[in-house]
XYZ file of C-alpha atoms in Angstrom:
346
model
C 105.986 27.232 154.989
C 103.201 29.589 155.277
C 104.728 32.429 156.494
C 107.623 32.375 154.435
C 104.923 32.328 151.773
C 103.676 35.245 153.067
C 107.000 36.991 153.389
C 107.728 36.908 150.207
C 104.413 37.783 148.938
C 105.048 40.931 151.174
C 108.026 41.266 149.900
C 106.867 41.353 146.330
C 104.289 43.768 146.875
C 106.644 46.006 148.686
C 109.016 46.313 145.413
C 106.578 46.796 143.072
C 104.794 49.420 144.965
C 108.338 50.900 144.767
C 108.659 50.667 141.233
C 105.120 52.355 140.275
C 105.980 55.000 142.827
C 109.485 55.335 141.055
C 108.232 57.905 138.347
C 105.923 60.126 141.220
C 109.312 60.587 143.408
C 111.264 61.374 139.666
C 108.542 64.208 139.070
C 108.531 65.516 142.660
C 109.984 68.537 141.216
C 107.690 71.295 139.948
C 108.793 74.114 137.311
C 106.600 77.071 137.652
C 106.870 79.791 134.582
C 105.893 83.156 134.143
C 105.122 84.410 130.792
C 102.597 85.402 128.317
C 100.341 81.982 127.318
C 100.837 83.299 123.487
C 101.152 80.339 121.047
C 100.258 77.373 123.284
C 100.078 74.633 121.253
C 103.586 75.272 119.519
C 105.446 75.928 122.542
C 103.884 72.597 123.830
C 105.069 70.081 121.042
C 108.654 72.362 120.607
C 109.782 73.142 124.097
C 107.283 71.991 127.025
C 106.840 67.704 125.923
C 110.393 67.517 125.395
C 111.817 69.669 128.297
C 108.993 67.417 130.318
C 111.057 64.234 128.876
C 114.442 65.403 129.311
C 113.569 66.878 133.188
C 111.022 64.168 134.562
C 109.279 67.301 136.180
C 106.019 68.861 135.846
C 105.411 72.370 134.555
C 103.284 74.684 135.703
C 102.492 78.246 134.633
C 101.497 81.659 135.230
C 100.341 83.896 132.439
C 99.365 87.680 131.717
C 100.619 90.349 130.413
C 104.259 92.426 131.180
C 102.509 94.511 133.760
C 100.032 91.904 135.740
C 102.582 89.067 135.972
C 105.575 91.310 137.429
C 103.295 92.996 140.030
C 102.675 89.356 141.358
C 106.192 88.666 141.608
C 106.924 91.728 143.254
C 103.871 91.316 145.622
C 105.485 87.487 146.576
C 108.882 89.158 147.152
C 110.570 87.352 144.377
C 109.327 84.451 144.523
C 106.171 81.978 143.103
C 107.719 81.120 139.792
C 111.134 79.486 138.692
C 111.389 81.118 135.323
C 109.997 84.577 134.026
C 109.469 85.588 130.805
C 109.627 89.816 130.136
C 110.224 92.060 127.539
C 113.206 94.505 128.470
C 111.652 97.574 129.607
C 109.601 95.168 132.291
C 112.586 93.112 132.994
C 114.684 96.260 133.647
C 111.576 97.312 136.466
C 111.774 93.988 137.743
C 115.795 94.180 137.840
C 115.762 97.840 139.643
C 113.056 96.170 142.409
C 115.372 93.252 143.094
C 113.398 90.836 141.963
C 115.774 88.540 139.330
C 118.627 86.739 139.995
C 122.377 87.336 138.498
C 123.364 84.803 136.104
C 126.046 82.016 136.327
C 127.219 81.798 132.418
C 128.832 78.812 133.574
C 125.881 76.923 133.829
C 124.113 78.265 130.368
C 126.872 76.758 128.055
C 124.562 77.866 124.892
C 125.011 81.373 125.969
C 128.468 81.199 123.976
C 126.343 80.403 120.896
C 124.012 83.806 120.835
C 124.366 86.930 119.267
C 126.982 88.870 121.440
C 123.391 92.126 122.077
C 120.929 88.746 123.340
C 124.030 87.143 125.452
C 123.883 89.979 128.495
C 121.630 92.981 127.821
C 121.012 94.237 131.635
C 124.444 94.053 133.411
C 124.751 90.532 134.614
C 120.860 89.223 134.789
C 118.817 87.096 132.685
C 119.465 86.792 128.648
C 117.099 87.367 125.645
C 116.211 84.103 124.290
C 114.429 86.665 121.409
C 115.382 89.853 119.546
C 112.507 91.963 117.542
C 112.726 95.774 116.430
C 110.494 98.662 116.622
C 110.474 100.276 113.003
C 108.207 101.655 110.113
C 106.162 99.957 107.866
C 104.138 101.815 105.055
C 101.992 100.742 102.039
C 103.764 101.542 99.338
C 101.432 101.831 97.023
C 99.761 104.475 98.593
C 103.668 106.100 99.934
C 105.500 106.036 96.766
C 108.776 108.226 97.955
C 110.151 105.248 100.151
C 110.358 105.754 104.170
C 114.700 105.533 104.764
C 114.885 107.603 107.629
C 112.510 108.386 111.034
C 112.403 112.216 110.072
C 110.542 111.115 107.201
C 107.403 110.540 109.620
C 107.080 114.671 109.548
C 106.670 114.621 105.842
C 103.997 116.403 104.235
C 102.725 113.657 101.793
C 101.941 111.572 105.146
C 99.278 114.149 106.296
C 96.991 111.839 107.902
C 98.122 108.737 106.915
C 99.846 107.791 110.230
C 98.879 105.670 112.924
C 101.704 105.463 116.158
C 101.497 103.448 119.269
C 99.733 104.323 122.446
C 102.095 105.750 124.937
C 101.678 102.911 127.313
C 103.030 100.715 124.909
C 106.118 98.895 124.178
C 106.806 101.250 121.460
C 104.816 104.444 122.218
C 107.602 105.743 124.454
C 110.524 105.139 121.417
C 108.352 108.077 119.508
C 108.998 110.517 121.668
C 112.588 109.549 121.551
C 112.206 110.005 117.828
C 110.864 113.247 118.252
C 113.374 114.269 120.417
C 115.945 113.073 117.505
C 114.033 115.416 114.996
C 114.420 118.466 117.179
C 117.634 117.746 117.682
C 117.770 116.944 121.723
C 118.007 114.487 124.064
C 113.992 113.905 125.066
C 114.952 112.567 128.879
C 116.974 116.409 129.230
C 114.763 118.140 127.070
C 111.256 116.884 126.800
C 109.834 120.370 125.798
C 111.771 119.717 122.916
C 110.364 116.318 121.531
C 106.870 117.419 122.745
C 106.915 120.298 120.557
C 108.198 118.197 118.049
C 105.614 115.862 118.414
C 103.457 118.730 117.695
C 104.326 119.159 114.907
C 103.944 115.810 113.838
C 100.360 115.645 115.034
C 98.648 116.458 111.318
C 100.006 113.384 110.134
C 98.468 111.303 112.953
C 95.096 109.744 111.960
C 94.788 107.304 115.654
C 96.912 106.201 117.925
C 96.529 102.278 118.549
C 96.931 100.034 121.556
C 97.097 97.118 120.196
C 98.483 95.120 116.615
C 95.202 93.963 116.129
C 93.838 97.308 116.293
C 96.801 98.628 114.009
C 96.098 96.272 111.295
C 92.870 97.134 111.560
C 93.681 100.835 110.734
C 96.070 99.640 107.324
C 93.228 97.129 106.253
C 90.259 100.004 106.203
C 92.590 102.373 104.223
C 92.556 104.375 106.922
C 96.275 104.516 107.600
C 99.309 104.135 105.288
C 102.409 104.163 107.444
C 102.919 103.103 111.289
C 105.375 102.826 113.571
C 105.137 99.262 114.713
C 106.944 95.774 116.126
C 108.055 93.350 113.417
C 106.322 90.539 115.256
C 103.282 92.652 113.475
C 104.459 92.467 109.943
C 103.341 88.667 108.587
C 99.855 89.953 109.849
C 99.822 93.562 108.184
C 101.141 91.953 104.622
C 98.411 89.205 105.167
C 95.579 92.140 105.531
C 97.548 94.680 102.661
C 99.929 92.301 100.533
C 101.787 95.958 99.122
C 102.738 96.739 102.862
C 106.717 96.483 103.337
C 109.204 96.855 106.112
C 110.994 100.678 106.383
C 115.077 100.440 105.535
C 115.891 103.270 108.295
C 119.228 104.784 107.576
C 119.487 105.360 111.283
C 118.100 101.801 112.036
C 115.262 100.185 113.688
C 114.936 100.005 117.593
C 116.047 96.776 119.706
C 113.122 95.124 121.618
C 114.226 91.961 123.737
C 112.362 89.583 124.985
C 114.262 88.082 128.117
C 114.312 85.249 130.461
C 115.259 85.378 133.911
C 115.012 83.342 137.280
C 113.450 85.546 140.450
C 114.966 85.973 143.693
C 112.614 83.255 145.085
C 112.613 81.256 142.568
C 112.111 77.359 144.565
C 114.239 75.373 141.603
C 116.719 77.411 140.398
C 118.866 74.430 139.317
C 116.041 73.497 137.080
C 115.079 76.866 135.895
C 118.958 76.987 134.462
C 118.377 73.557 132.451
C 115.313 74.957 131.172
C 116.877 78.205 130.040
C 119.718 76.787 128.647
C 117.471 74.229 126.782
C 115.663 77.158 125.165
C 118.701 78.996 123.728
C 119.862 75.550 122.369
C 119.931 75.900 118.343
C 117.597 73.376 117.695
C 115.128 74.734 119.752
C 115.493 78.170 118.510
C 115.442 76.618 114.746
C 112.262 75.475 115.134
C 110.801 78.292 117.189
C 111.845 80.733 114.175
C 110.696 78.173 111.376
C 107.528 77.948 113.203
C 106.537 81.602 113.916
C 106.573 81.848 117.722
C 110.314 83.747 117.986
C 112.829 85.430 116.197
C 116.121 83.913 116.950
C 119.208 84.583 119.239
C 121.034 81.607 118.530
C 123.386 82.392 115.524
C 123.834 78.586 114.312
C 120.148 79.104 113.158
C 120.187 79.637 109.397
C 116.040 80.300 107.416
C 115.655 80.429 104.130
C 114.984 83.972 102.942
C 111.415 83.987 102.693
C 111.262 83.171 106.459
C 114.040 85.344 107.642
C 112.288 88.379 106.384
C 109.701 88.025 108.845
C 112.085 88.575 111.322
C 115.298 90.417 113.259
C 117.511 87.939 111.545
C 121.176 87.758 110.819
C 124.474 89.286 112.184
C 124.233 92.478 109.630
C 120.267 93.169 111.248
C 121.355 92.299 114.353
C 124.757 95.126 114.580
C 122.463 97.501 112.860
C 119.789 97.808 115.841
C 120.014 100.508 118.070
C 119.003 100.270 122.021
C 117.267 101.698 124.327
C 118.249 102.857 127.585
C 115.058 101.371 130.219
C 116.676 102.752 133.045
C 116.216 106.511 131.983
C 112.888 105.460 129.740
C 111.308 103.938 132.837
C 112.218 106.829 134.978
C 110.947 109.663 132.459
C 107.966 107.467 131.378
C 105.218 108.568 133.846
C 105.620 112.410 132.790
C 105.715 111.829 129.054
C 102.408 109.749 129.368
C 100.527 112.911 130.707
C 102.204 115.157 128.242
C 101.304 112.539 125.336
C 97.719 112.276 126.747
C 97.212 115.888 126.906
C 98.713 116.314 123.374
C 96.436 113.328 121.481
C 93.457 113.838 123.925
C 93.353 110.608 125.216
């Protein structure tokens, strides 16, 4: 009697150790993440503690900018994280090194809900999950003759009043594309050409900035009136100079996309697909663009006016961007940055 006591008390024990270690074997699996670390909290209540539910996994992260967080990736050989997180100019790098993985649309089943520029940008890798645009903005107050086209960053009523971005930026190369525009040639076959133009655009230029918070900066003081800038900036620059508006550009604003791919050696690729395709779902990007973090791709998303003008919203916006070819940017880059240095004495 007392050992079959005993048997069963063993046996008891043995099942509900099984049960409370139920939950550890459901989150064996670990999703590691590369990306920035902006907006923490929101990105924790919107997409992390529900992904977390709907997964059973942990998450993990590594953060950093473009630069710093593709250099470890390339270091590892592809591998370290599950998902990464780049704008398009870094993603193309990382694409040319061999880093990412091609994409199986068939297992991203919202990709058939995105804008048709976010669903493939770079030839069969990784989608944009955001789209933003590289434009003007100007005080109008202070620029009364409204900005419609780039070539109207030569004119002489914006004698410095101009800030543009540094050339290591994600915009400072797209100015000497402008330039090259302005004089009339193609800046990756003629970059004499856009230099010079450049020249001639340096009497406008009060300071070149490095980063938003430096540009804003700049249009708070007074000391600027126009930049060249990333919408992502605008809520910020209206918050600091309320008469500051958005440039309509007859030859439109520039494409910036913010992408999401899975590396080479990524250790759960399976799971990095369910977490992609989670965050191109439309009620995830709904609340990411009524929230502020992202701009969205998803076209079932619909904002009321006041919010969509903070962003690159809509399909009109959207067909109106022009793009940017990295491969040819990244490959001229290093030259223009001496030439740009040289020119602005940095």
């Amino acid at each position: 009697m007392q050992n079959t006591l005993v048997k069963a008390l063993a046996l008891a024990i043995s099942a509900t150790a099984l049960l409370s270690a139920a939950p550890a074997m459901a989150q064996s699996k670990t999703l590691t993440i590369s990306w920035w670390g902006f907006n923490g909290d929101k990105l924790e209540s919107i997409i992390l503690a529900p992904f977390r539910e709907q997964c059973d996994c942990e998450i993990v992260f590594e953060t950093g900018n473009n630069g710093e967080r593709l250099n470890k990736i390339q270091i590892r050989n592809g591998g370290g994280v599950d998902v990464a997180y780049f704008s398009d100019s870094y993603s193309q790098q990382g694409i040319e090194a061999g880093l990412f993985q091609k994409i199986d649309p068939a297992k991203l089943p919202n990709l058939a809900g995105l804008y048709d520029l976010a669903k493939d940008p770079q030839g069969g890798y990784g989608p944009a999950y955001s789209i933003g645009r590289v434009g003007i903005v100007y005080d109008s107050t202070k620029v009364t003759t409204p900005i419609t086209s780039w070539n109207d960053l030569w004119r002489e009523d914006l004698a410095s009043s101009l800030s543009l971005p540094g050339i290591t930026t994600t915009a400072g190369p797209m100015v000497v594309l402008k330039a090259g525009d302005h004089a009339g040639v193609d800046a990756y076959a003629d970059a004499d050409g856009a230099f010079t133009a450049l020249e001639e655009l340096k009497p406008n230029v009060v300071k070149n900035y490095n980063t938003g918070s430096e540009m804003i900066n700049l249009f708070s003081t007074g000391e600027i009136s126009a930049a060249i800038a990333q919408d992502f900036t605008l809520a910020q620059i209206q918050a600091a100079v309320p008469t500051t508006v958005w440039a309509d550009l007859s030859e439109g604003s520039i494409a910036t996309l913010n992408t999401v791919n899975i590396p080479t050696g990524a250790a759960e690729p399976e799971l990095a697909y369910q977490f992609i395709n989670f965050i191109l779902s439309p009620e995830i990007q709904q609340q990411l663009a009524e929230q502020g973090v992202d701009a969205p791709v998803n076209t079932a998303v619909t904002l009321e006016p006041e919010q969509a003008a903070l962003w690159t919203y809509g399909a009109d916006v959207i067909a109106g961007l022009q793009r940017v070819d990295y491969t040819k940017l990244n490959a001229a880059k290093s030259g223009w940055i001496d030439r740009w240095n040289e020119l602005f004495g940095m």
